[in-house]
Amino acid sequence: MIVGPLSWLFAESGDGFSPPDPTPTPAPVSTLARVETMCWVNDVPVESLGLILDQPSGWLEDRARGFLDGVKAPGRTGGYLGAPAGGEARVLVLQGHVLNVALLSQTDVTARLTEQLHGLLELRWAHAPERVLRGEVLRVDVSPANPRRAFVRPSDTTLAVRIEISCRDSAFYRRAPRRMALSSSARAIPVGSLAVGGEVWINGPISAPLDLELYGAHGAPLAVLALRDAPSDPVDVDVGESLRIRIDSPRAVLRYHADGSIASHPAWWNATFSTPALLASLSVGASSVAPITARLSSGTGWWILPEAWAH
Amino acid sequence: MSRFPLTGALQRDSRALDTLPRIASQSLIGWRAEDGVLTPLQSGIAATVRQRTESATIHASDGVSGPLAATSPAFTSVDWDGDGLREAEALLLSTEEAVRWHAPTGAGLVLPVASMTLRHDWIESGALAADLPLWSLSDDAAAGGVLTLAGNGGDVAFTLETGSASVSAMCILAEPIALGDRVSARASLIRDGSDLRVQLALVHVPAGELAPVSRGDVAWRGAPETIGALSSSVAAMSAWGDGNGVRCRLNERADVRGQQLVVASFLYPGARPRREFAL
């Protein structure tokens, strides 16, 4: 170890240090005409922030799928089908480098990264850009790639960047949900590898008991969502009005859209249909056959389904 | 250890409340049809809709069309990248409909008269030839300071009115915009001291052609952009509108409404090049 006033000039043995050339070195010319986008953060390619990703982790890990402890599953354990179990948060780490940074520009680089990488982010990857993963930034670490040479060439340093993101909802969703027309004719409903219900919109007028029937691809019934005002009363929706059913575990949320209201109608209520079974039918893992088939007992409507995948 | 249901409680709960996951947005007001709601990404901004009176015909992802009740906003599946599959979402707005963004109390927006950039992506549905509005920042009567993106004899014009004068920027394309074409406008308001200017740039992809960048990039980042001339300058006004009831409006200016399939509409602070567009 060399200690003294000029010790910063001298590296430890074996570090290959050489004093800088007294003649100015021309700025390095990048030979990269194009950097392929590997990851978008809020629709911005991370490469446009100068960040070259070289070690992402956690982005392709599978998610555990299962049922809550003690819940029985027909066909597996017998008994009734319960709500799917919760999933652990996905912790995603993006590691990479920002090249050719002048020491005096480090503040700008850091500011640009932290401006873009804060709060809840929407991430997409090059292998499936139509799938979206959402997560919150935990921390953005910026440090010299070679700490022992951080100040050796202050006009041309390399920064190592490490971004830690927590995705509490670890599922990937289709960026624009699939929209399927519903009627009394059977329609194939595509599903992803994770269960997600989506929303069913039913057009008025309706003045009869209404069933949303699900079938396997083989045509055998899987589940029925029976809509009634009371146990045996018909659903009553006028012309021009609509009924929305949000199907999520462990319940369905119904919303009645009367004429003249879009965003603030107070008529909300929860209903406890056999939705766990219905919901569980909506993923490749839970139903024996995919895709499933759906139809309404009468009327027309739409199923807006944001397919979900584990990766 | 946090345990959230795998069914997406974070997103679906928000969706049903007609609010969104609050993604860190770089925009002043940013809205995407793919989120399936009318509220923009920003917290503290509410949406009001002027509804149509008749049912709409919308398309499923596989192309099947069907009716949608008049009380539901007409989100529909569209082919945005030109590969023949309806992989994207758009909001179908008829000449009866408009979306207005404002404070949750109903009060107007208070925005500085400063440089800003509008990104507006849509599928042409007849507004341009009929000189109908696509977007505006204005009060109800379109008095005082008004910004408008609208049709102008089949072309697109970005117009600034100050209450006493107006300037307009156009972007004349080699191939005119036809029905079904996809268009992404970058309309800039540029403040230079006490003067204001406007400029319009367009990316135009005729119907049936592949978008230059498909890979799921709705913004068509890197696509060739035609940039129109910078307008002459006009003295800046002190506020937008008459200082009251200013709203950011989709498909509306004063009491005139357009018709379009809107894919996204983002208003950013500052004059930005296309490569700096984000959420």
Coordinates of C-alpha atoms in Angstrom, one line a residue:
Chain A
M1 CA 0.0 0.0 0.0
I2 CA 1.5 3.3 -1.0
V3 CA 0.5 6.1 1.4
G4 CA 1.3 9.8 0.9
P5 CA 0.2 13.0 -0.8
L6 CA 0.3 11.4 -4.3
S7 CA -0.9 8.0 -3.3
W8 CA -4.1 8.5 -5.4
L9 CA -1.8 8.5 -8.5
F10 CA -0.5 5.1 -7.9
A11 CA -2.4 1.9 -8.0
E12 CA -1.7 -1.1 -5.9
S13 CA 0.6 -3.7 -7.3
G14 CA -0.9 -5.6 -10.2
D15 CA -3.6 -3.1 -11.1
G16 CA -2.0 -2.2 -14.4
F17 CA -2.1 1.6 -13.9
S18 CA -0.4 3.8 -16.4
P19 CA -0.3 7.6 -16.2
P20 CA -2.6 9.5 -18.6
D21 CA -1.3 10.5 -22.0
P22 CA -0.3 14.2 -21.9
T23 CA -1.8 14.7 -25.4
P24 CA -5.6 15.0 -25.4
T25 CA -7.3 11.8 -26.5
P26 CA -10.1 12.2 -29.0
A27 CA -13.5 11.2 -27.7
P28 CA -14.3 7.6 -28.4
V29 CA -16.5 7.0 -31.3
S30 CA -19.2 4.5 -30.7
T31 CA -19.4 1.8 -33.3
L32 CA -22.9 0.8 -32.2
A33 CA -25.3 1.9 -34.8
R34 CA -28.3 0.5 -32.9
V35 CA -28.9 -1.0 -29.5
E36 CA -31.7 -3.5 -29.4
T37 CA -34.4 -2.7 -26.9
M38 CA -34.5 -5.4 -24.2
C39 CA -36.8 -3.7 -21.8
W40 CA -39.3 -0.8 -21.8
V41 CA -40.0 1.1 -18.6
N42 CA -43.1 3.2 -18.9
D43 CA -42.9 2.9 -22.7
V44 CA -39.3 4.2 -22.7
P45 CA -36.6 1.8 -23.8
V46 CA -34.1 1.7 -21.0
E47 CA -31.4 1.9 -23.6
S48 CA -32.6 5.4 -24.4
L49 CA -31.6 6.4 -20.9
G50 CA -28.0 5.2 -21.7
L51 CA -28.5 2.1 -19.7
I52 CA -27.1 -1.1 -21.2
L53 CA -28.8 -4.0 -19.3
D54 CA -26.5 -6.9 -18.7
Q55 CA -27.8 -8.7 -15.7
P56 CA -31.6 -8.7 -15.2
S57 CA -32.9 -11.1 -12.6
G58 CA -36.3 -12.1 -11.4
W59 CA -38.0 -11.4 -14.7
L60 CA -38.6 -14.9 -15.9
E61 CA -39.2 -16.6 -12.6
D62 CA -42.3 -18.7 -12.4
R63 CA -45.0 -18.0 -9.8
A64 CA -46.4 -20.6 -7.5
R65 CA -50.0 -21.4 -8.3
G66 CA -52.1 -23.2 -5.8
F67 CA -54.9 -22.9 -3.3
L68 CA -55.1 -21.6 0.2
D69 CA -54.1 -24.0 2.9
G70 CA -57.0 -26.3 3.8
V71 CA -59.0 -25.6 0.7
K72 CA -60.1 -28.6 -1.2
A73 CA -60.1 -28.7 -5.0
P74 CA -62.4 -31.0 -7.0
G75 CA -60.5 -33.5 -9.0
R76 CA -57.5 -33.1 -6.8
T77 CA -58.5 -33.3 -3.2
G78 CA -62.3 -33.6 -3.5
G79 CA -64.7 -31.1 -2.0
Y80 CA -65.3 -27.6 -3.1
L81 CA -63.0 -25.3 -4.9
G82 CA -61.7 -22.4 -3.0
A83 CA -60.1 -19.1 -3.9
P84 CA -56.6 -19.3 -5.4
A85 CA -53.8 -18.7 -3.0
G86 CA -52.0 -15.4 -2.8
G87 CA -48.7 -15.0 -4.5
E88 CA -45.4 -13.7 -3.3
A89 CA -44.1 -10.4 -4.5
R90 CA -41.7 -10.6 -7.4
V91 CA -38.5 -8.8 -6.8
L92 CA -36.9 -7.7 -10.0
V93 CA -33.4 -6.4 -10.2
L94 CA -32.1 -4.7 -13.3
Q95 CA -28.4 -4.3 -13.5
G96 CA -26.5 -2.6 -16.2
H97 CA -24.0 0.0 -17.1
V98 CA -24.0 3.6 -18.5
L99 CA -20.9 4.0 -20.6
N100 CA -18.8 7.1 -21.5
V101 CA -20.0 9.4 -18.7
A102 CA -17.9 12.4 -17.9
L103 CA -17.6 12.9 -14.2
L104 CA -19.2 16.3 -14.4
S105 CA -22.2 14.8 -16.1
Q106 CA -22.9 12.2 -13.5
T107 CA -25.5 14.3 -11.8
D108 CA -27.4 14.6 -15.0
V109 CA -27.2 10.9 -15.6
T110 CA -28.4 10.1 -12.1
A111 CA -31.2 12.7 -12.3
R112 CA -32.4 11.2 -15.6
L113 CA -32.5 7.7 -14.3
T114 CA -34.3 8.7 -11.0
E115 CA -36.7 10.9 -12.9
Q116 CA -37.8 8.0 -15.0
L117 CA -37.4 5.3 -12.4
H118 CA -39.6 6.2 -9.5
G119 CA -43.0 5.2 -8.2
L120 CA -45.1 2.5 -9.9
L121 CA -43.6 1.5 -13.2
E122 CA -44.9 -0.5 -16.2
L123 CA -42.3 -2.9 -17.5
R124 CA -42.3 -4.8 -20.8
W125 CA -39.7 -7.1 -22.3
A126 CA -38.6 -7.7 -25.8
H127 CA -39.6 -11.3 -25.9
A128 CA -43.2 -10.4 -25.2
P129 CA -43.8 -6.7 -25.6
E130 CA -47.6 -7.1 -25.4
R131 CA -47.3 -8.3 -21.7
V132 CA -47.0 -5.8 -18.9
L133 CA -45.6 -6.2 -15.4
R134 CA -46.2 -3.5 -12.9
G135 CA -43.9 -2.8 -10.0
E136 CA -42.6 -0.1 -7.6
V137 CA -39.1 1.1 -7.5
L138 CA -37.4 0.3 -4.2
R139 CA -34.0 1.9 -4.9
V140 CA -31.7 3.0 -7.7
D141 CA -28.0 2.6 -7.0
V142 CA -25.5 4.3 -9.2
S143 CA -21.8 3.7 -8.6
P144 CA -18.5 3.6 -10.5
A145 CA -18.1 0.3 -12.4
N146 CA -14.6 0.2 -11.3
P147 CA -14.4 1.9 -7.9
R148 CA -10.7 1.8 -7.7
R149 CA -10.5 3.9 -10.9
A150 CA -13.4 6.1 -10.4
F151 CA -11.3 9.3 -10.8
V152 CA -8.6 8.0 -13.1
R153 CA -10.2 9.1 -16.3
P154 CA -12.8 11.7 -15.2
S155 CA -13.8 12.5 -18.8
D156 CA -14.8 8.9 -19.5
T157 CA -16.1 6.8 -16.7
T158 CA -18.5 3.9 -16.6
L159 CA -21.3 3.8 -14.1
A160 CA -22.8 0.6 -12.7
V161 CA -26.6 0.9 -12.2
R162 CA -28.7 -1.4 -10.1
I163 CA -32.4 -0.9 -9.9
E164 CA -34.5 -2.9 -7.5
I165 CA -38.2 -3.2 -8.3
S166 CA -40.9 -4.9 -6.2
C167 CA -43.9 -6.3 -8.1
R168 CA -46.5 -7.0 -5.5
D169 CA -48.8 -8.2 -8.2
S170 CA -46.3 -10.6 -9.9
A171 CA -48.5 -11.5 -12.8
F172 CA -47.9 -10.3 -16.4
Y173 CA -51.0 -9.0 -18.0
R174 CA -52.0 -8.5 -21.6
R175 CA -51.3 -4.8 -22.3
A176 CA -54.6 -4.3 -24.1
P177 CA -57.2 -6.8 -22.8
R178 CA -58.9 -9.2 -25.1
R179 CA -62.5 -8.3 -25.9
M180 CA -64.8 -11.1 -26.8
A181 CA -68.4 -10.7 -28.0
L182 CA -70.9 -12.7 -26.0
S183 CA -74.3 -14.0 -27.1
S184 CA -76.3 -17.1 -26.9
S185 CA -73.9 -18.7 -29.3
A186 CA -70.8 -20.3 -27.8
R187 CA -67.6 -18.4 -28.1
A188 CA -64.0 -19.5 -27.4
I189 CA -62.4 -17.4 -24.6
P190 CA -58.6 -17.5 -24.6
V191 CA -56.9 -17.8 -21.2
G192 CA -53.4 -17.3 -19.9
S193 CA -51.5 -19.4 -17.4
L194 CA -52.9 -17.5 -14.4
A195 CA -56.5 -17.1 -13.4
V196 CA -57.9 -13.6 -14.0
G197 CA -61.6 -12.9 -14.3
G198 CA -61.9 -9.6 -16.1
E199 CA -65.1 -7.8 -16.7
V200 CA -68.3 -8.9 -18.4
W201 CA -70.5 -6.1 -19.8
I202 CA -74.1 -7.1 -20.6
N203 CA -76.3 -4.9 -22.8
G204 CA -79.8 -4.0 -21.9
P205 CA -82.6 -4.7 -22.3
I206 CA -82.7 -7.7 -20.0
S207 CA -85.9 -8.9 -18.3
A208 CA -85.2 -12.5 -17.6
P209 CA -83.0 -14.6 -15.4
L210 CA -79.5 -14.4 -17.0
D211 CA -76.8 -17.1 -16.9
L212 CA -73.3 -16.8 -18.1
E213 CA -72.3 -20.4 -18.9
L214 CA -68.8 -21.7 -19.2
Y215 CA -67.8 -24.9 -20.9
G216 CA -64.6 -26.7 -21.5
A217 CA -63.2 -27.0 -25.0
H218 CA -64.7 -30.5 -25.0
G219 CA -68.2 -28.9 -24.5
A220 CA -68.9 -30.1 -20.9
P221 CA -70.1 -27.5 -18.4
L222 CA -67.5 -26.0 -16.1
A223 CA -69.4 -23.3 -14.2
V224 CA -72.4 -21.0 -14.3
L225 CA -72.7 -17.5 -13.1
A226 CA -76.4 -17.1 -12.4
L227 CA -77.6 -13.5 -12.3
R228 CA -80.8 -12.8 -10.4
D229 CA -82.2 -9.7 -8.7
A230 CA -83.5 -12.1 -6.0
P231 CA -83.1 -15.9 -5.8
S232 CA -85.6 -16.4 -8.6
D233 CA -86.3 -12.9 -10.0
P234 CA -85.2 -11.9 -13.4
V235 CA -82.5 -9.3 -13.9
D236 CA -84.1 -6.1 -15.0
V237 CA -82.0 -3.8 -17.2
D238 CA -83.6 -1.2 -19.5
V239 CA -82.8 -0.4 -23.1
G240 CA -79.6 1.6 -23.4
E241 CA -78.4 0.5 -20.0
S242 CA -75.8 -2.1 -19.2
L243 CA -74.7 -4.3 -16.4
R244 CA -71.1 -4.9 -15.6
I245 CA -69.7 -7.8 -13.7
R246 CA -66.2 -7.7 -12.5
I247 CA -65.1 -11.3 -11.8
D248 CA -62.3 -11.4 -9.3
S249 CA -61.5 -13.8 -6.5
P250 CA -63.2 -14.3 -4.2
R251 CA -66.3 -12.4 -5.4
A252 CA -68.0 -10.8 -8.3
V253 CA -68.6 -7.1 -8.2
L254 CA -71.7 -5.9 -10.1
R255 CA -72.3 -2.5 -11.3
Y256 CA -75.4 -1.2 -13.0
H257 CA -75.0 1.5 -15.5
A258 CA -78.2 3.4 -15.8
D259 CA -78.8 6.0 -18.5
G260 CA -76.8 9.1 -18.0
S261 CA -74.2 7.7 -15.7
I262 CA -70.7 6.5 -16.4
A263 CA -68.4 7.1 -13.6
S264 CA -70.4 7.9 -10.5
H265 CA -73.5 5.7 -10.3
P266 CA -73.9 4.5 -6.7
A267 CA -75.5 1.2 -7.5
W268 CA -72.7 -1.1 -6.5
W269 CA -73.0 -4.3 -4.7
N270 CA -71.1 -7.5 -4.2
A271 CA -72.4 -10.9 -4.9
T272 CA -71.2 -14.2 -3.8
F273 CA -71.8 -16.4 -6.7
S274 CA -69.8 -19.6 -7.3
T275 CA -67.1 -17.3 -8.6
P276 CA -64.1 -19.2 -7.2
A277 CA -65.0 -22.1 -9.4
L278 CA -65.8 -19.7 -12.2
L279 CA -62.5 -17.9 -11.8
A280 CA -60.4 -21.0 -11.4
S281 CA -61.8 -22.1 -14.8
L282 CA -60.2 -19.1 -16.4
S283 CA -56.6 -20.2 -16.4
V284 CA -54.8 -22.9 -18.3
G285 CA -53.4 -24.3 -15.1
A286 CA -56.8 -24.7 -13.3
S287 CA -59.0 -26.0 -16.1
S288 CA -58.3 -29.3 -17.7
V289 CA -58.7 -27.9 -21.2
A290 CA -58.1 -24.4 -22.7
P291 CA -59.4 -22.3 -24.1
I292 CA -62.8 -22.4 -22.5
T293 CA -66.1 -21.6 -24.2
A294 CA -68.7 -19.1 -22.9
R295 CA -72.2 -18.1 -23.8
L296 CA -75.1 -16.1 -22.4
S297 CA -78.5 -17.7 -21.8
S298 CA -80.0 -14.6 -23.6
G299 CA -79.0 -11.2 -24.8
T300 CA -75.6 -9.8 -25.9
G301 CA -72.5 -8.5 -24.1
W302 CA -68.8 -8.4 -24.0
W303 CA -66.1 -10.1 -22.0
I304 CA -63.0 -7.9 -21.5
L305 CA -60.3 -10.3 -20.4
P306 CA -56.8 -9.2 -19.5
E307 CA -55.1 -12.5 -19.8
A308 CA -52.5 -13.1 -17.1
W309 CA -49.3 -15.2 -17.2
A310 CA -46.7 -16.2 -14.7
H311 CA -43.9 -15.0 -17.0
Chain B
M1 CA -43.6 -11.0 2.9
S2 CA -46.5 -9.4 1.0
R3 CA -49.0 -11.8 -0.4
F4 CA -51.3 -10.4 -3.1
P5 CA -53.8 -12.5 -4.9
L6 CA -52.4 -13.7 -8.2
T7 CA -55.5 -12.5 -9.8
G8 CA -54.2 -9.0 -9.9
A9 CA -55.9 -7.2 -7.1
L10 CA -53.7 -4.1 -7.6
Q11 CA -55.0 -3.6 -11.1
R12 CA -58.5 -4.9 -11.1
D13 CA -59.6 -3.2 -8.0
S14 CA -58.4 0.0 -9.4
R15 CA -60.1 -0.7 -12.7
A16 CA -63.5 -1.3 -11.2
L17 CA -63.3 2.0 -9.4
D18 CA -62.6 3.7 -12.7
T19 CA -59.2 4.8 -11.4
L20 CA -55.8 3.5 -12.5
P21 CA -52.7 2.2 -11.0
R22 CA -50.9 5.5 -10.6
I23 CA -48.0 4.9 -12.9
A24 CA -45.2 7.5 -12.6
S25 CA -46.1 9.6 -15.6
Q26 CA -44.0 12.2 -17.3
S27 CA -47.0 13.9 -18.7
L28 CA -49.3 16.7 -17.4
I29 CA -52.3 14.8 -18.5
G30 CA -51.9 11.3 -20.0
W31 CA -54.5 8.9 -21.1
R32 CA -54.4 5.5 -23.0
A33 CA -57.3 3.6 -24.3
E34 CA -55.6 0.3 -23.4
D35 CA -56.3 1.1 -19.7
G36 CA -60.0 0.8 -20.4
V37 CA -61.1 3.7 -18.3
L38 CA -61.6 7.4 -19.1
T39 CA -59.6 8.9 -16.2
P40 CA -56.0 9.8 -17.1
L41 CA -52.9 8.4 -15.4
Q42 CA -52.5 11.4 -13.1
S43 CA -54.0 11.3 -9.6
G44 CA -56.2 14.3 -8.9
I45 CA -57.7 14.5 -12.4
A46 CA -61.2 13.4 -13.0
A47 CA -63.1 12.6 -16.2
T48 CA -66.5 13.6 -17.3
V49 CA -68.0 12.2 -20.4
R50 CA -70.7 13.5 -22.8
Q51 CA -72.5 10.4 -23.8
R52 CA -74.0 9.3 -27.0
T53 CA -77.7 8.5 -27.1
E54 CA -77.5 5.4 -29.3
S55 CA -75.7 2.1 -29.0
A56 CA -72.3 1.8 -30.7
T57 CA -70.9 -1.0 -32.8
I58 CA -67.6 -2.2 -31.5
H59 CA -65.2 -5.0 -32.4
A60 CA -63.9 -7.9 -30.5
S61 CA -60.2 -8.9 -30.6
D62 CA -61.0 -11.5 -33.3
G63 CA -62.9 -9.0 -35.4
V64 CA -66.5 -10.0 -34.5
S65 CA -68.6 -6.9 -34.2
G66 CA -71.6 -6.3 -32.0
P67 CA -73.6 -3.6 -30.2
L68 CA -72.7 -1.8 -27.0
A69 CA -75.2 0.0 -24.8
A70 CA -75.2 3.7 -25.0
T71 CA -74.2 4.1 -21.4
S72 CA -70.9 2.4 -21.8
P73 CA -67.8 4.1 -23.3
A74 CA -67.1 2.5 -26.7
F75 CA -63.7 0.9 -26.2
T76 CA -63.0 -1.3 -29.1
S77 CA -60.2 -3.6 -30.4
V78 CA -58.2 -2.2 -33.3
D79 CA -55.2 -3.1 -35.4
W80 CA -52.7 -0.4 -34.5
D81 CA -49.5 -1.9 -35.9
G82 CA -51.0 -3.0 -39.2
D83 CA -50.4 -6.8 -39.0
G84 CA -54.1 -7.6 -39.4
L85 CA -54.7 -8.5 -35.8
R86 CA -56.8 -6.3 -33.5
E87 CA -54.2 -6.2 -30.7
A88 CA -54.7 -2.7 -29.5
E89 CA -57.5 -0.7 -27.8
A90 CA -59.1 2.5 -29.0
L91 CA -62.0 4.6 -27.8
L92 CA -64.6 5.2 -30.4
L93 CA -66.1 8.7 -30.1
S94 CA -69.0 9.8 -32.2
T95 CA -70.1 13.4 -32.9
E96 CA -72.2 13.2 -29.7
E97 CA -69.4 12.2 -27.4
A98 CA -66.6 14.0 -25.7
V99 CA -64.3 13.3 -22.7
R100 CA -63.3 16.2 -20.4
W101 CA -60.5 16.1 -17.9
H102 CA -60.7 18.5 -14.9
A103 CA -60.2 18.7 -11.2
P104 CA -62.2 16.2 -9.1
T105 CA -64.4 19.0 -7.7
G106 CA -65.4 19.9 -11.3
A107 CA -63.3 23.0 -11.2
G108 CA -61.1 23.8 -14.2
L109 CA -57.5 23.2 -14.7
V110 CA -55.0 25.9 -13.9
L111 CA -52.1 25.5 -16.3
P112 CA -49.3 28.0 -16.9
V113 CA -49.0 29.5 -20.4
A114 CA -45.8 27.7 -21.1
S115 CA -44.2 25.4 -23.6
M116 CA -46.0 22.1 -23.9
T117 CA -46.3 19.2 -26.3
L118 CA -49.3 17.2 -27.2
R119 CA -49.0 13.6 -28.4
H120 CA -52.3 12.5 -29.9
D121 CA -52.7 9.1 -31.5
W122 CA -55.8 8.2 -33.4
I123 CA -57.4 6.3 -36.3
E124 CA -59.0 8.7 -38.7
S125 CA -62.7 8.4 -38.8
G126 CA -63.9 11.4 -40.7
A127 CA -63.0 14.4 -38.4
L128 CA -60.4 15.8 -40.7
A129 CA -62.4 16.3 -43.9
A130 CA -65.3 17.8 -41.8
D131 CA -62.9 20.2 -39.9
L132 CA -63.9 18.7 -36.6
P133 CA -62.0 18.9 -33.4
L134 CA -59.8 16.0 -32.1
W135 CA -58.5 17.6 -28.9
S136 CA -58.6 21.0 -27.2
L137 CA -57.5 22.8 -24.1
S138 CA -60.3 25.4 -23.5
D139 CA -63.2 26.5 -21.4
D140 CA -66.7 25.6 -22.3
A141 CA -67.2 28.5 -24.7
A142 CA -63.6 28.3 -26.1
A143 CA -63.0 31.9 -25.1
G144 CA -59.7 33.5 -24.3
G145 CA -56.6 31.2 -24.6
V146 CA -57.4 28.0 -26.5
L147 CA -55.3 25.2 -28.0
T148 CA -57.0 23.0 -30.6
L149 CA -55.9 20.0 -32.7
A150 CA -58.5 19.7 -35.4
G151 CA -59.2 18.9 -39.0
N152 CA -58.7 21.5 -41.6
G153 CA -59.8 20.7 -45.1
G154 CA -58.6 17.1 -44.8
D155 CA -55.4 18.0 -43.1
V156 CA -54.5 18.5 -39.5
A157 CA -54.1 21.9 -37.9
F158 CA -52.8 22.9 -34.4
T159 CA -54.1 26.2 -33.5
L160 CA -53.5 28.7 -30.7
E161 CA -56.0 31.4 -29.9
T162 CA -55.1 34.0 -27.4
G163 CA -58.4 35.8 -27.3
S164 CA -57.2 38.6 -29.5
A165 CA -55.2 36.8 -32.1
S166 CA -54.5 33.3 -33.4
V167 CA -51.8 31.3 -35.1
S168 CA -52.0 27.9 -36.7
A169 CA -49.5 25.2 -37.7
M170 CA -50.1 22.6 -40.3
C171 CA -48.3 19.6 -41.5
I172 CA -49.0 18.8 -45.2
L173 CA -48.2 15.2 -46.0
A174 CA -47.3 13.8 -49.4
E175 CA -50.1 11.4 -49.1
P176 CA -53.4 12.7 -47.6
I177 CA -54.8 11.1 -44.5
A178 CA -57.7 8.9 -45.4
L179 CA -60.4 7.1 -43.4
G180 CA -58.8 4.2 -41.4
D181 CA -55.3 5.7 -41.5
R182 CA -53.3 5.7 -38.3
V183 CA -51.9 9.1 -37.3
S184 CA -49.7 10.2 -34.4
A185 CA -49.5 13.9 -33.9
R186 CA -46.8 15.8 -32.0
A187 CA -48.1 19.3 -31.5
S188 CA -45.9 21.8 -29.8
L189 CA -46.6 25.1 -28.1
I190 CA -43.4 26.9 -27.9
R191 CA -42.9 29.9 -25.6
D192 CA -40.2 32.4 -26.5
G193 CA -40.1 35.2 -24.0
S194 CA -43.4 36.9 -24.2
D195 CA -44.3 35.3 -27.6
L196 CA -45.9 32.0 -28.4
R197 CA -45.6 29.8 -31.5
V198 CA -47.0 26.4 -32.5
Q199 CA -45.6 23.6 -34.6
L200 CA -47.1 20.3 -35.8
A201 CA -45.4 17.0 -36.7
L202 CA -47.1 13.9 -37.9
V203 CA -46.4 10.2 -38.3
H204 CA -48.9 8.9 -40.8
V205 CA -49.4 5.2 -41.6
P206 CA -52.0 4.4 -44.2
A207 CA -54.6 1.7 -43.5
G208 CA -53.3 -1.7 -44.1
E209 CA -49.6 -0.9 -44.0
L210 CA -47.3 -2.1 -41.3
A211 CA -46.3 0.5 -38.8
P212 CA -42.6 1.3 -39.0
V213 CA -42.0 0.0 -35.5
S214 CA -44.4 -2.8 -34.4
R215 CA -43.0 -4.8 -31.5
G216 CA -45.8 -3.5 -29.3
D217 CA -44.5 0.1 -29.3
V218 CA -47.7 2.1 -29.5
A219 CA -45.8 5.4 -29.7
W220 CA -44.1 4.3 -33.0
R221 CA -40.8 5.5 -31.5
G222 CA -38.3 6.2 -34.2
A223 CA -40.9 6.3 -36.9
P224 CA -40.3 8.8 -39.7
E225 CA -42.0 12.0 -38.8
T226 CA -43.0 14.8 -41.1
I227 CA -42.4 18.2 -39.4
G228 CA -44.4 21.2 -40.4
A229 CA -43.2 24.8 -40.4
L230 CA -43.1 26.8 -37.2
S231 CA -45.9 29.3 -37.1
S232 CA -45.5 33.0 -36.8
S233 CA -45.4 34.4 -33.3
V234 CA -48.2 35.8 -31.2
A235 CA -48.1 37.7 -27.9
A236 CA -48.8 35.4 -25.0
M237 CA -52.0 35.7 -23.1
S238 CA -52.0 35.6 -19.3
A239 CA -54.2 32.4 -18.8
W240 CA -56.0 29.6 -20.6
G241 CA -59.6 30.1 -21.3
D242 CA -61.3 32.9 -19.4
G243 CA -59.6 31.6 -16.3
N244 CA -62.5 29.4 -15.3
G245 CA -63.7 26.0 -16.3
V246 CA -60.7 25.1 -18.4
R247 CA -60.7 21.5 -19.4
C248 CA -58.6 19.2 -21.5
R249 CA -61.1 17.9 -24.0
L250 CA -61.1 14.9 -26.2
N251 CA -63.2 15.2 -29.4
E252 CA -64.6 18.6 -28.4
R253 CA -64.1 22.4 -28.8
A254 CA -66.8 24.7 -27.6
D255 CA -70.0 22.9 -28.6
V256 CA -68.5 21.1 -31.6
R257 CA -67.5 17.5 -31.5
G258 CA -65.5 15.3 -33.8
Q259 CA -65.4 11.6 -34.5
Q260 CA -62.4 9.5 -34.0
L261 CA -60.9 6.3 -32.7
V262 CA -58.5 7.6 -30.0
V263 CA -55.6 5.4 -29.0
A264 CA -53.7 7.7 -26.7
S265 CA -53.5 11.4 -25.8
F266 CA -50.7 12.8 -23.7
L267 CA -49.9 16.4 -22.8
Y268 CA -46.3 16.9 -21.8
P269 CA -44.6 19.9 -20.2
G270 CA -42.0 21.6 -22.4
A271 CA -41.3 21.2 -26.1
R272 CA -40.3 17.6 -26.6
P273 CA -39.0 15.6 -29.5
R274 CA -40.8 12.3 -30.2
R275 CA -38.0 10.2 -28.7
E276 CA -38.7 11.7 -25.3
F277 CA -42.3 10.6 -25.2
A278 CA -43.1 8.4 -22.2
L279 CA -46.1 7.5 -20.2

